[in-house]
Short mmCIF file of C-alpha atoms (C1' of nucleotides) in Angstrom, two decimals:
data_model
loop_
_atom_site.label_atom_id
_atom_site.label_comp_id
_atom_site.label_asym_id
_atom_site.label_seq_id
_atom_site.Cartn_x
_atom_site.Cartn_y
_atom_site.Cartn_z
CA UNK A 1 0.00 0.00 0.00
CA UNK A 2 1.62 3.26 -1.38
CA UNK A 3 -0.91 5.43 0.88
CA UNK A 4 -0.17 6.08 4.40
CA UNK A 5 -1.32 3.92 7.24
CA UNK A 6 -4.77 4.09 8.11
CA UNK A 7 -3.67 5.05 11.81
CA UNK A 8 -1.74 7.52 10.94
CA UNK A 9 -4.52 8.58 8.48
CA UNK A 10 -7.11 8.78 11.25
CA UNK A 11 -4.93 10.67 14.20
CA UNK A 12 -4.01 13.43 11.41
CA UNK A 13 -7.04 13.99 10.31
CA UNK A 14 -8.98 13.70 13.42
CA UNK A 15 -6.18 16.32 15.45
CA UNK A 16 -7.30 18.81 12.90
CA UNK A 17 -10.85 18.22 13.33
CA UNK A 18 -10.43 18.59 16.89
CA UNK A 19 -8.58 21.42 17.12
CA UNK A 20 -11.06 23.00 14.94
CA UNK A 21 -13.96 22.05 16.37
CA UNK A 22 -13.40 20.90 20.05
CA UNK A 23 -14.03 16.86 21.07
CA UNK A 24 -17.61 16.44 21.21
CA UNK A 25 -18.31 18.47 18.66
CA UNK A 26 -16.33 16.51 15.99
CA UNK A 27 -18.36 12.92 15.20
CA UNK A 28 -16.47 9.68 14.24
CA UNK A 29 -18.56 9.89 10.99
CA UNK A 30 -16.78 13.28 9.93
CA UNK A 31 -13.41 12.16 10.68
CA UNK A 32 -13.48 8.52 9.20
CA UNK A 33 -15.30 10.16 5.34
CA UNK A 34 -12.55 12.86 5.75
CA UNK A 35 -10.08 10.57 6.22
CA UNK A 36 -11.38 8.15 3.78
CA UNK A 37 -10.97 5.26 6.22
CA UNK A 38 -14.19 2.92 7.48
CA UNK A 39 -16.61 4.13 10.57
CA UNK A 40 -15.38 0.76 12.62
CA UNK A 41 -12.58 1.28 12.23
CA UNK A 42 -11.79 3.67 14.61
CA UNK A 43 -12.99 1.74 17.45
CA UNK A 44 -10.98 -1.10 15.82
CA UNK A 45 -7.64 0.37 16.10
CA UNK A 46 -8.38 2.56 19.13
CA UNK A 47 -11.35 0.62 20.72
CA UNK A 48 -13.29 4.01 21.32
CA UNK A 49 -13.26 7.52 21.04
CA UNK A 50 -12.16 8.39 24.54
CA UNK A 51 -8.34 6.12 23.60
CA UNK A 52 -8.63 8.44 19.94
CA UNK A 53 -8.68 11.50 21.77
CA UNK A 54 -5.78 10.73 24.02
CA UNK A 55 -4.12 8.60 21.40
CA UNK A 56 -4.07 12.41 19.12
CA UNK A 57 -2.09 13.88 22.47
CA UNK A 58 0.25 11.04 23.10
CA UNK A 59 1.87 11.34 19.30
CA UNK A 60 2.33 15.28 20.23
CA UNK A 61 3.39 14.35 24.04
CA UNK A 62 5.25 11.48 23.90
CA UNK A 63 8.17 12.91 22.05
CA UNK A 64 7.54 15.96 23.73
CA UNK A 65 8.79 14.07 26.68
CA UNK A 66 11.60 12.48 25.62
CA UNK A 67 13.28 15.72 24.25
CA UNK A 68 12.07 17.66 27.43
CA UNK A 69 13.98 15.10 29.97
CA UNK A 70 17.00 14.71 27.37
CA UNK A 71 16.92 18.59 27.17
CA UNK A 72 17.01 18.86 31.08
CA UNK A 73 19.63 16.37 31.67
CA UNK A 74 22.29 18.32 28.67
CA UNK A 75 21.50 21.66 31.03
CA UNK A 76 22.30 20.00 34.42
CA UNK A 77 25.21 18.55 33.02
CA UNK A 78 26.68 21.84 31.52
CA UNK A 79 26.35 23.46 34.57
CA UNK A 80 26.99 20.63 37.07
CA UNK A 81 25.30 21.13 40.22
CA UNK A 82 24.98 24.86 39.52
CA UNK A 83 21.55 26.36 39.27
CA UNK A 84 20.39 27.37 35.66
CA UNK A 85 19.03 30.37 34.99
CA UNK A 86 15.61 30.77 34.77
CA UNK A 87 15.79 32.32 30.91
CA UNK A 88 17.84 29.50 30.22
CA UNK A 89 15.14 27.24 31.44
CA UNK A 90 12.32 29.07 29.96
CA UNK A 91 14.41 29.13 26.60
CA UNK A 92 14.81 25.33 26.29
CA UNK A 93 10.98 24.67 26.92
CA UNK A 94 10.44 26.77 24.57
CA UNK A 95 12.86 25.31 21.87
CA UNK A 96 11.24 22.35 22.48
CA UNK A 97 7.94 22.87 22.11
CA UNK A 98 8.73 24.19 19.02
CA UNK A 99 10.95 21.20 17.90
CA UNK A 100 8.54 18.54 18.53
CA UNK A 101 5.79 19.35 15.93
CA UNK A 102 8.27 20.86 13.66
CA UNK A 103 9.21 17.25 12.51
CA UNK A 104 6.14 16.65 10.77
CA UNK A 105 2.94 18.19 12.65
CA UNK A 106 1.44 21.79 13.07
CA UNK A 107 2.25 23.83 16.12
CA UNK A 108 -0.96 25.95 15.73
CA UNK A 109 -2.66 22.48 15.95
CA UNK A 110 -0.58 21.32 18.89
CA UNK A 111 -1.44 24.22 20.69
CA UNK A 112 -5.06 24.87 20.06
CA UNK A 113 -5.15 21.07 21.21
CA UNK A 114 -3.90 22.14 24.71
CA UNK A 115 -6.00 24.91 25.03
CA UNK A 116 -9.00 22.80 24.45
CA UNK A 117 -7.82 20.17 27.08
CA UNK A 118 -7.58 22.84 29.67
CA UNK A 119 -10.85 24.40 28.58
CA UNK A 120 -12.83 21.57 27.97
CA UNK A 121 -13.25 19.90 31.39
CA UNK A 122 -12.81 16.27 29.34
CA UNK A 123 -12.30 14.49 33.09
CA UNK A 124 -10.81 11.53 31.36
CA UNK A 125 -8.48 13.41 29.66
CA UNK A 126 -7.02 15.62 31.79
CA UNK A 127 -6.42 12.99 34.44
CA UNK A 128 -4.54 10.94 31.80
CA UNK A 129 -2.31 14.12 31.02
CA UNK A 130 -1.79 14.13 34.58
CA UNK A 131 -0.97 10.85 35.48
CA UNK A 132 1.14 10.15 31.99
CA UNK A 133 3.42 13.15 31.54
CA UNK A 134 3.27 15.17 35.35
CA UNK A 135 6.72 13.84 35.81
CA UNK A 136 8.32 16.20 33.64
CA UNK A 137 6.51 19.09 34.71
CA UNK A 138 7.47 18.42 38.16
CA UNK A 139 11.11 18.02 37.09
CA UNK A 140 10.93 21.40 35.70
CA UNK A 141 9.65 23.08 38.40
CA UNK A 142 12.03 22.17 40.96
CA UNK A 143 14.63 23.44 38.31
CA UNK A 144 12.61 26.59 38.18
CA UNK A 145 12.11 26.58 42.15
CA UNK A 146 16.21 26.28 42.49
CA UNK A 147 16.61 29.23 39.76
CA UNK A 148 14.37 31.61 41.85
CA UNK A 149 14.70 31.25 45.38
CA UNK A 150 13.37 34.70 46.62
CA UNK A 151 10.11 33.81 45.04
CA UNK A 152 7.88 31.91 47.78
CA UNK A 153 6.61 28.60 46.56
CA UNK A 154 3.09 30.05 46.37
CA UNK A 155 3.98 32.94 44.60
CA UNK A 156 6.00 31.00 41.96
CA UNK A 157 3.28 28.13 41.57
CA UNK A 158 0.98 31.10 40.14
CA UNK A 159 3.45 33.00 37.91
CA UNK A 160 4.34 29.73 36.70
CA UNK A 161 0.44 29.81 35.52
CA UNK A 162 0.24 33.16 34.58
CA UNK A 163 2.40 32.29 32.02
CA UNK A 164 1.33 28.97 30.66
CA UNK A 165 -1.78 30.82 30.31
CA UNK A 166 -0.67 33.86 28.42
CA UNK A 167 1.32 30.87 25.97
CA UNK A 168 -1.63 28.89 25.84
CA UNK A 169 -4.58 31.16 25.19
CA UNK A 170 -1.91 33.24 22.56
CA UNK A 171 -0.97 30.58 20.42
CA UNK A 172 -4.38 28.59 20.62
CA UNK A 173 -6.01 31.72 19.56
CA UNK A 174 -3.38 32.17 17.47
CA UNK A 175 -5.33 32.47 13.60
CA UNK A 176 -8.25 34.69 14.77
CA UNK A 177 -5.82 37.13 16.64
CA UNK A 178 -3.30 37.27 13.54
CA UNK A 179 -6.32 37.85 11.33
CA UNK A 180 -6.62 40.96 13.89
CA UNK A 181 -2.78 42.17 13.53
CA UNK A 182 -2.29 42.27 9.97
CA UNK A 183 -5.34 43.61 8.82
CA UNK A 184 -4.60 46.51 11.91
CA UNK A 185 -1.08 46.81 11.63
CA UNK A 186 -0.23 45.58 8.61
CA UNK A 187 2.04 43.11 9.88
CA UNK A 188 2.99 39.32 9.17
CA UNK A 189 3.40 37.12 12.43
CA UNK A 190 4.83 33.88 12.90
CA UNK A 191 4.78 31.73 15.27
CA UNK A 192 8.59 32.45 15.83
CA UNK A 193 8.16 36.49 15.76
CA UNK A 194 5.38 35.46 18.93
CA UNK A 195 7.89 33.57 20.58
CA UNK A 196 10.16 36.48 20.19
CA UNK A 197 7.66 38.43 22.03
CA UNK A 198 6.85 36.55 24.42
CA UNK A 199 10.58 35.65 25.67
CA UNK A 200 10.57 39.63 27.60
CA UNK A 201 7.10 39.58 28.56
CA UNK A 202 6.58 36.31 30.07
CA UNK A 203 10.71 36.64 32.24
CA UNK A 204 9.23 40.26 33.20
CA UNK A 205 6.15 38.58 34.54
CA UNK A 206 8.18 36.08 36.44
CA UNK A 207 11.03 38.67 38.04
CA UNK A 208 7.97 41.51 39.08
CA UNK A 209 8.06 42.67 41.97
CA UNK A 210 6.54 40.98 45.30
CA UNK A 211 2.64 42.15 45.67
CA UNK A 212 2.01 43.60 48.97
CA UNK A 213 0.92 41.07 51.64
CA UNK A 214 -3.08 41.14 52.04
CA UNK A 215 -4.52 43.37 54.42
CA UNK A 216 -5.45 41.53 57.49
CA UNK A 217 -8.88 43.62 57.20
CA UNK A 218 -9.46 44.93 53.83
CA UNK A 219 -10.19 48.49 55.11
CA UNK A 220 -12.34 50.16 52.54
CA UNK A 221 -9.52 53.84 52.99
CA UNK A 222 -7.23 53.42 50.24
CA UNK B 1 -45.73 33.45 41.79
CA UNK B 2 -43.82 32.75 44.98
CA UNK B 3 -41.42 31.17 43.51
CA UNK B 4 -38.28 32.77 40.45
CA UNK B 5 -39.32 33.30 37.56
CA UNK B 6 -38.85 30.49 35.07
CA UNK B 7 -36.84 32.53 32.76
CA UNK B 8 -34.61 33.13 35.35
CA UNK B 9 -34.24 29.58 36.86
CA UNK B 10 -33.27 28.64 33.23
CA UNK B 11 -30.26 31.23 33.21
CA UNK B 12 -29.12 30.22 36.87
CA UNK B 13 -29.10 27.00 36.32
CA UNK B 14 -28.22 27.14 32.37
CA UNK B 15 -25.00 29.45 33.14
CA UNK B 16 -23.81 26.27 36.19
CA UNK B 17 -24.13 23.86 34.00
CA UNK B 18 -22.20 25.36 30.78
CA UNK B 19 -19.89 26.30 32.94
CA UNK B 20 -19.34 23.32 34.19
CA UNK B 21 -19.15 21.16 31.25
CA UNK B 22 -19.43 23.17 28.22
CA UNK B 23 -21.90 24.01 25.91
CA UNK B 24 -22.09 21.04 23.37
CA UNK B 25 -22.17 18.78 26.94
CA UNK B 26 -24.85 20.29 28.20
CA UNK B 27 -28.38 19.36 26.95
CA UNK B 28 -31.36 21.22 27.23
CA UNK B 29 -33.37 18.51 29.31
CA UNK B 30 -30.18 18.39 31.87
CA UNK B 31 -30.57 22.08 31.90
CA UNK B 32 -34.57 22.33 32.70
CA UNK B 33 -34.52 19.15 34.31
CA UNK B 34 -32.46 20.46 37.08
CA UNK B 35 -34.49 23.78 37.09
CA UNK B 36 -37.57 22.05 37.28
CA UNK B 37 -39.14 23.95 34.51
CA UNK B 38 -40.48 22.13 31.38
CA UNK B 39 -38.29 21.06 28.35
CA UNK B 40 -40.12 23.44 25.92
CA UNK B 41 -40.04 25.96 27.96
CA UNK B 42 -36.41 26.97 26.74
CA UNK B 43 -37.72 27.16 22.72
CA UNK B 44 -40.53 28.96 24.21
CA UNK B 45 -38.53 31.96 26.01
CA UNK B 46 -35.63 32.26 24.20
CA UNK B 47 -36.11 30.13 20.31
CA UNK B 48 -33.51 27.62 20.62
CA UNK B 49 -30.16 26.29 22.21
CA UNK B 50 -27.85 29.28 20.48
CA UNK B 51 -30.39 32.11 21.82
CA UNK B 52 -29.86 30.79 25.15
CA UNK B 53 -26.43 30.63 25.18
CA UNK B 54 -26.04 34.41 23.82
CA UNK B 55 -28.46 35.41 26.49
CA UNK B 56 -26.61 33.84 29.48
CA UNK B 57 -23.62 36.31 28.33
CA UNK B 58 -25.85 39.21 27.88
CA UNK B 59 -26.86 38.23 31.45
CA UNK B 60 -23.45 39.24 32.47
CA UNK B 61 -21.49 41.21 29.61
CA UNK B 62 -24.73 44.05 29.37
CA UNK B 63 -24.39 45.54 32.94
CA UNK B 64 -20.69 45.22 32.76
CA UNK B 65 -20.46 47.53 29.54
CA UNK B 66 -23.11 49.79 31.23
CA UNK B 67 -20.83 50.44 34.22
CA UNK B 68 -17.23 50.22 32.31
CA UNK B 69 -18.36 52.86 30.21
CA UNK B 70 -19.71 54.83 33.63
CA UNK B 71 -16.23 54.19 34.71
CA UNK B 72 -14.46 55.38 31.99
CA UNK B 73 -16.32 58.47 32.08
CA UNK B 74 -15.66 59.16 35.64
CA UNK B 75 -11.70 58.86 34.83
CA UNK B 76 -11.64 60.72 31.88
CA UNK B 77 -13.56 63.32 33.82
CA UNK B 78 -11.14 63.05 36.58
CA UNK B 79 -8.02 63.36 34.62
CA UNK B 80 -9.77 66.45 32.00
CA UNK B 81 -7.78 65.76 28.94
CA UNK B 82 -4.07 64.12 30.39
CA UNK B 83 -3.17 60.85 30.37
CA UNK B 84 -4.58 58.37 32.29
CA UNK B 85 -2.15 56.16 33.78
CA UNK B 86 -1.65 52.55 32.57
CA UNK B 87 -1.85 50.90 35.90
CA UNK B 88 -5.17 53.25 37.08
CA UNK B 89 -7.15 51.56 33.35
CA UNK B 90 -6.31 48.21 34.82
CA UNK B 91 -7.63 48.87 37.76
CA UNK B 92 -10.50 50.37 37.02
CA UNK B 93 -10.94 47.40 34.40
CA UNK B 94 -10.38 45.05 37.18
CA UNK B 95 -12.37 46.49 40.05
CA UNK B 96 -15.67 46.65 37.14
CA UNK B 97 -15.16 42.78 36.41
CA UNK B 98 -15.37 42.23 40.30
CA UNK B 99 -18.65 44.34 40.87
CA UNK B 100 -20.43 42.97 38.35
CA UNK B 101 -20.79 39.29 39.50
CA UNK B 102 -20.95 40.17 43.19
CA UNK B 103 -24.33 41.21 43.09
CA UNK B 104 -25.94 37.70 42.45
CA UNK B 105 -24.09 35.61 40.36
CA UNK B 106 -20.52 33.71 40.59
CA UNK B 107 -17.46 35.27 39.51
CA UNK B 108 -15.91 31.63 39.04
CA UNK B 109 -18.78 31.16 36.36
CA UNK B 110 -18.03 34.15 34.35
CA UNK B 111 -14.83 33.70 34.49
CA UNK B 112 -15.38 30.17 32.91
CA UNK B 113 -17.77 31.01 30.32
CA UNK B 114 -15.52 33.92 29.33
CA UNK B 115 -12.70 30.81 28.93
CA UNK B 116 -15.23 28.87 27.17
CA UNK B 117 -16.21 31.21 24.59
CA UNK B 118 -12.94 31.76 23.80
CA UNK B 119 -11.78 27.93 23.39
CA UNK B 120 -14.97 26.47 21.90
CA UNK B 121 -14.80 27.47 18.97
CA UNK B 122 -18.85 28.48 18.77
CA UNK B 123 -18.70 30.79 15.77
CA UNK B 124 -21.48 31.95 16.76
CA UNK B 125 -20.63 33.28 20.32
CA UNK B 126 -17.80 35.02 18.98
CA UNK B 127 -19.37 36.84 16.40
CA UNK B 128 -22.40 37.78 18.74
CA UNK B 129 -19.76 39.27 21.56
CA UNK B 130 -17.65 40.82 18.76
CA UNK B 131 -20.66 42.88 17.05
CA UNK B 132 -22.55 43.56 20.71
CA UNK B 133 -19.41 44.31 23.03
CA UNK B 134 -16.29 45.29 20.80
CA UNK B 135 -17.31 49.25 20.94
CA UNK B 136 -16.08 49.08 24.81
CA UNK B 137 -13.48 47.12 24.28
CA UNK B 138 -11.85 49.51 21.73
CA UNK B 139 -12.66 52.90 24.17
CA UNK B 140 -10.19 50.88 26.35
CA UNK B 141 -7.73 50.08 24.22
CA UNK B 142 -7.53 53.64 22.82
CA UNK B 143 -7.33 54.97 26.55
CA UNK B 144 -4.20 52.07 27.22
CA UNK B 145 -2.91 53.88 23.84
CA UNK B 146 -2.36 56.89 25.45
CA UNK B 147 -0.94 55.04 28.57
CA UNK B 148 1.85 53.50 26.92
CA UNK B 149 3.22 56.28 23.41
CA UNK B 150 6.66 54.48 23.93
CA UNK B 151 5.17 51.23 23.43
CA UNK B 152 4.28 50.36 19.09
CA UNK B 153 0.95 49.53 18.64
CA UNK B 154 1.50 46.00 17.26
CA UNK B 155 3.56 45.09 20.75
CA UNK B 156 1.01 46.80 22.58
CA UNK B 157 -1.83 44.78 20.68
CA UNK B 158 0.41 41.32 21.56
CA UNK B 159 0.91 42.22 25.17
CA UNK B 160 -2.39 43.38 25.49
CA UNK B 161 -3.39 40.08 24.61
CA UNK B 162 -0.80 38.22 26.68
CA UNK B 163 -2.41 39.80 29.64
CA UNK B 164 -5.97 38.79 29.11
CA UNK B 165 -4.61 35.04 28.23
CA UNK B 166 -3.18 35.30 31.61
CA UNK B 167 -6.01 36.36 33.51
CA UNK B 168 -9.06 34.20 31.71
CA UNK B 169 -7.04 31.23 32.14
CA UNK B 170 -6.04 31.94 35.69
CA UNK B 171 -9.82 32.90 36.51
CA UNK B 172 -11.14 30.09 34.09
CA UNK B 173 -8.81 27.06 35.50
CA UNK B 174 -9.64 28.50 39.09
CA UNK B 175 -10.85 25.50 40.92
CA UNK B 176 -8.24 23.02 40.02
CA UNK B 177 -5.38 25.29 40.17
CA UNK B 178 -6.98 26.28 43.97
CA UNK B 179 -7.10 22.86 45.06
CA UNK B 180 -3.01 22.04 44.02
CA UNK B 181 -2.21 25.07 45.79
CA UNK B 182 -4.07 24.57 48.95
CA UNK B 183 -2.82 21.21 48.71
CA UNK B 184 0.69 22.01 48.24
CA UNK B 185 0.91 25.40 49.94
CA UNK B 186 -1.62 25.29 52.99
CA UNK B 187 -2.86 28.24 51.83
CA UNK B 188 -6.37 29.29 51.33
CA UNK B 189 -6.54 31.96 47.61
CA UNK B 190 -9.48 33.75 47.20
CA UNK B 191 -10.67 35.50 43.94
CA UNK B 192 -9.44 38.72 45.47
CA UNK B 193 -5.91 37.48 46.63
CA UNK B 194 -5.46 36.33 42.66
CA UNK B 195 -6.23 39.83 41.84
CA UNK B 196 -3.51 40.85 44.09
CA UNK B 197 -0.74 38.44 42.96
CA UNK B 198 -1.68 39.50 39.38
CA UNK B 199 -1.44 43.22 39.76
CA UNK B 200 2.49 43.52 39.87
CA UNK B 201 2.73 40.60 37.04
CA UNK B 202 0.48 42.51 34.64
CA UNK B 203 1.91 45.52 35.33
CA UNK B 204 5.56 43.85 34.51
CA UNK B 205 4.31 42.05 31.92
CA UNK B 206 3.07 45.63 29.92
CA UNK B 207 6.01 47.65 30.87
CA UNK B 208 8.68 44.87 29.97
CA UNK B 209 11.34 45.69 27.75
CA UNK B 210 10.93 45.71 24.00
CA UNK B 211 11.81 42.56 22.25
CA UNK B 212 15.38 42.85 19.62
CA UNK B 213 13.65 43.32 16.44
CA UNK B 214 13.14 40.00 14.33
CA UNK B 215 16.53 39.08 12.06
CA UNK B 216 16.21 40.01 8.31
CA UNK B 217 17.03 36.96 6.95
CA UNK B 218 16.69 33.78 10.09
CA UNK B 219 19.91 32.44 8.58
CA UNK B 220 20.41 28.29 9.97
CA UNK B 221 23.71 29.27 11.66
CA UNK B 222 23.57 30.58 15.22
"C1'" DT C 1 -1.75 -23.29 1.01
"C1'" DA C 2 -3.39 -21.78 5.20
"C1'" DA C 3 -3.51 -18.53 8.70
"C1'" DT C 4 -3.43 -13.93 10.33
"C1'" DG C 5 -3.95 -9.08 10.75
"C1'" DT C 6 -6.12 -5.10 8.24
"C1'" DT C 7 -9.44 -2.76 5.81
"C1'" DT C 8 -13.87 -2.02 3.79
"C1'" DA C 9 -18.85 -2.07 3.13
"C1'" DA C 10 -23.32 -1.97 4.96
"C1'" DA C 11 -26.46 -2.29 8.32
"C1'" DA C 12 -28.30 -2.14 12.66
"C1'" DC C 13 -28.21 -1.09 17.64
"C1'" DA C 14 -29.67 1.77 21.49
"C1'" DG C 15 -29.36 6.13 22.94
"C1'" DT C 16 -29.42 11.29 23.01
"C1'" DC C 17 -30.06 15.43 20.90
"C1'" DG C 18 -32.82 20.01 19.66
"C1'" DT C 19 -37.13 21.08 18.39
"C1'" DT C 20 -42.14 20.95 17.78
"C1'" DT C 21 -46.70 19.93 18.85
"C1'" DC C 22 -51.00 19.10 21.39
"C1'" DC C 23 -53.45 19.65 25.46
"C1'" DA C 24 -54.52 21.36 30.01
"C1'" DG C 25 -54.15 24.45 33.16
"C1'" DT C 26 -52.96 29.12 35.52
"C1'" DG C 27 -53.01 34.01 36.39
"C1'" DG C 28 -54.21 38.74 35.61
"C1'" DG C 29 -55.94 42.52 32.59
"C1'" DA C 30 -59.44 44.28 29.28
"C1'" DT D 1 -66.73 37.51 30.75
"C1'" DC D 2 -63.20 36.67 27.36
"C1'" DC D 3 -58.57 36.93 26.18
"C1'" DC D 4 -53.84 36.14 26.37
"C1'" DA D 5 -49.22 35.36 28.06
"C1'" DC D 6 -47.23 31.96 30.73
"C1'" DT D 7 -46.35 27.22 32.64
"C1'" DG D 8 -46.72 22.41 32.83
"C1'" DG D 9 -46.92 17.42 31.21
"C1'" DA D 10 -46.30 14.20 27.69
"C1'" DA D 11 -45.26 12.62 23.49
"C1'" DA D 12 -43.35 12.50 19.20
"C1'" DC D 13 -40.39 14.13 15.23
"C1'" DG D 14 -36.19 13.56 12.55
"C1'" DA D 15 -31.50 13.71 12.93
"C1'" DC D 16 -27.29 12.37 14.78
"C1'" DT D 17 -24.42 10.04 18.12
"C1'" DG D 18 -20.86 6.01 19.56
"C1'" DT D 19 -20.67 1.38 19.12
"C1'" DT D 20 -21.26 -3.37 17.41
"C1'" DT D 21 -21.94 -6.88 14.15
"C1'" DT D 22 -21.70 -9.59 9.87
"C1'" DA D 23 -19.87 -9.89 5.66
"C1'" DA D 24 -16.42 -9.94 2.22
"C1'" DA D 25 -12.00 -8.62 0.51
"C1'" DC D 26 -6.93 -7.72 0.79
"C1'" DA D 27 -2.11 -8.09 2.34
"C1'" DT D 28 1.62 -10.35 4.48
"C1'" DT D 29 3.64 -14.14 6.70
"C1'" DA D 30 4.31 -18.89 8.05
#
DNA sequence: TAATGTTTAAAACAGTCGTTTCCAGTGGGA
DNA sequence: TCCCACTGGAAACGACTGTTTTAAACATTA
């Protein structure tokens, strides 16, 4: 068979469907006559659409993991016991990220993917997110933790979201918000230009200042 | 009638429930099941599924534009003709998204829907918050204009957006993010204390430092 | 050749969905 | 009194959903 695998036929097309669409809002019908394949067999290969959905994530995160630890353990070894900086840090997630779906996927899919298993509660799937790739994450936060020790723990936990948020909602929203730009300012953005963007806002974020403690009783006198 | 009007019971219960698990998740008889009103009773008020969606927004977005506007009014009163200060808009923006809710409804829940009808996709949301709510959106951005001359308008447009990424996926995400941190941190976050921890990082986040501008030709070498 | 793993076609399953309809009441205003 | 907007119950409509089954083909491998 010259044609790709059927599979492979049925995660592409269905990721784009997906990310298009959301979950429930894409049937099995729509991505099997897209993809040209037969309705069963979905639920053939994958056994239902629950293992489809997080089979589309694991071909984005497993790779995603294995460059992320590799990554981590070139940086520890350059600087041997010595704490990386956190724009060092920040840089080689961000490399990453880009790597993985550079090989043969879309990044604006990748990313609109995420954004939809944040959004869309999907129990199943973000526990499986959780339980299959937290590892990492935790890995990189203590790297973070040891590269900004006047930040309480608290504090960083949040910024840490502040700023998966700002990446997430930018580059999931990514087509209707570059519609905006060029037609406003005349201006062509890629993905890489954002990145390029983001690298000052998002260390900025993370090095601002302390926020004052809360008021014990939040007098209404300013 | 003792007892809330049905239209009403529909929204409370209709604006929980989306909230919860989305729009495409959430079926009409779930939603008038749970309100104890009849099925047809949504078609009846409000014409079908869309309708009600657009009108649980219009629930919350209408008085919000009626007092952001009041708001703005007030400051550009205040300030006759200078600038108004970046960090005083934000403020102001902030302290109007915090009144609204507080009289009867949940902050948490319009947070989320504002998440949601960003992520779903929902053409038709968009487009109906777009046309009906984009006027105040653009007095604002012409006031954070002023604010910020050093700043070009594309960055400002990026960061702009950065910023709200931050916040509706903060707000949006609350609950799980609340229950790691209480978990990890022993400490209790309330809606307010986020607002507190994300003044200094917004503020950081606008006034960073401009990004180098992009390389003329991204040659392969380093 | 025989066996095995894939793929397709077609149909049916049981279930849910949004929407509509019919009918029976209720209340208050004209 | 009649009228009319509102509410309720119940049922049905047609469409679509995920899943399963039976059937027949195809490929590769043993």
């Amino acid at each position: 068979m010259a044609q790709t695998d059927t599979v492979t036929r049925i995660l592409d097309t269905a990721e784009v469907l997906f990310a298009e669409r959301g979950f429930a809002e894409t049937s099995l019908r729509t991505i099997t006559s897209k993809a040209r394949v037969n309705l069963a067999a979905v639920n053939y290969h994958f056994g239902s659409k629950k293992a489809l959905i997080q089979a589309v994530f694991s071909r984005y995160l497993d790779p995603f993991t294995v460059r992320f630890h590799h990554a981590l353990d070139e940086l520890e070894a350059q600087h041997a016991g010595r704490v990386i900086p956190l724009e060092v840090l920040l840089e080689t997630m961000a490399r990453t990220v880009l790597e993985v779906p550079a090989e043969k996927h879309s990044l604006k899919v990748f990313m609109k993917l995420l954004g939809l298993a944040y959004s869309q509660a999907q129990g199943h799937l973000r526990r499986h997110i959780q339980e299959e790739y937290g590892s990492v994450f935790t890995r990189f936060t203590d790297l973070v933790r040891r590269a900004t020790p006047e930040l309480p723990d608290a504090e960083r936990f949040w910024r840490l979201h502040f700023v998966l948020g700002t990446v997430i909602f930018t580059l999931s929203g990514l087509d209707a918000l570059r519609d905006i730009a060029e037609k406003d300012y005349h201006e062509h953005v890629s993905v890489r230009d954002l990145v390029r963007r983001l690298r000052p806002v998002v260390v900025a974020a993370m090095n601002a200042p302390l926020p004052p403690p809360p008021a014990a009783q939040p007098a209404k006198a300013s």
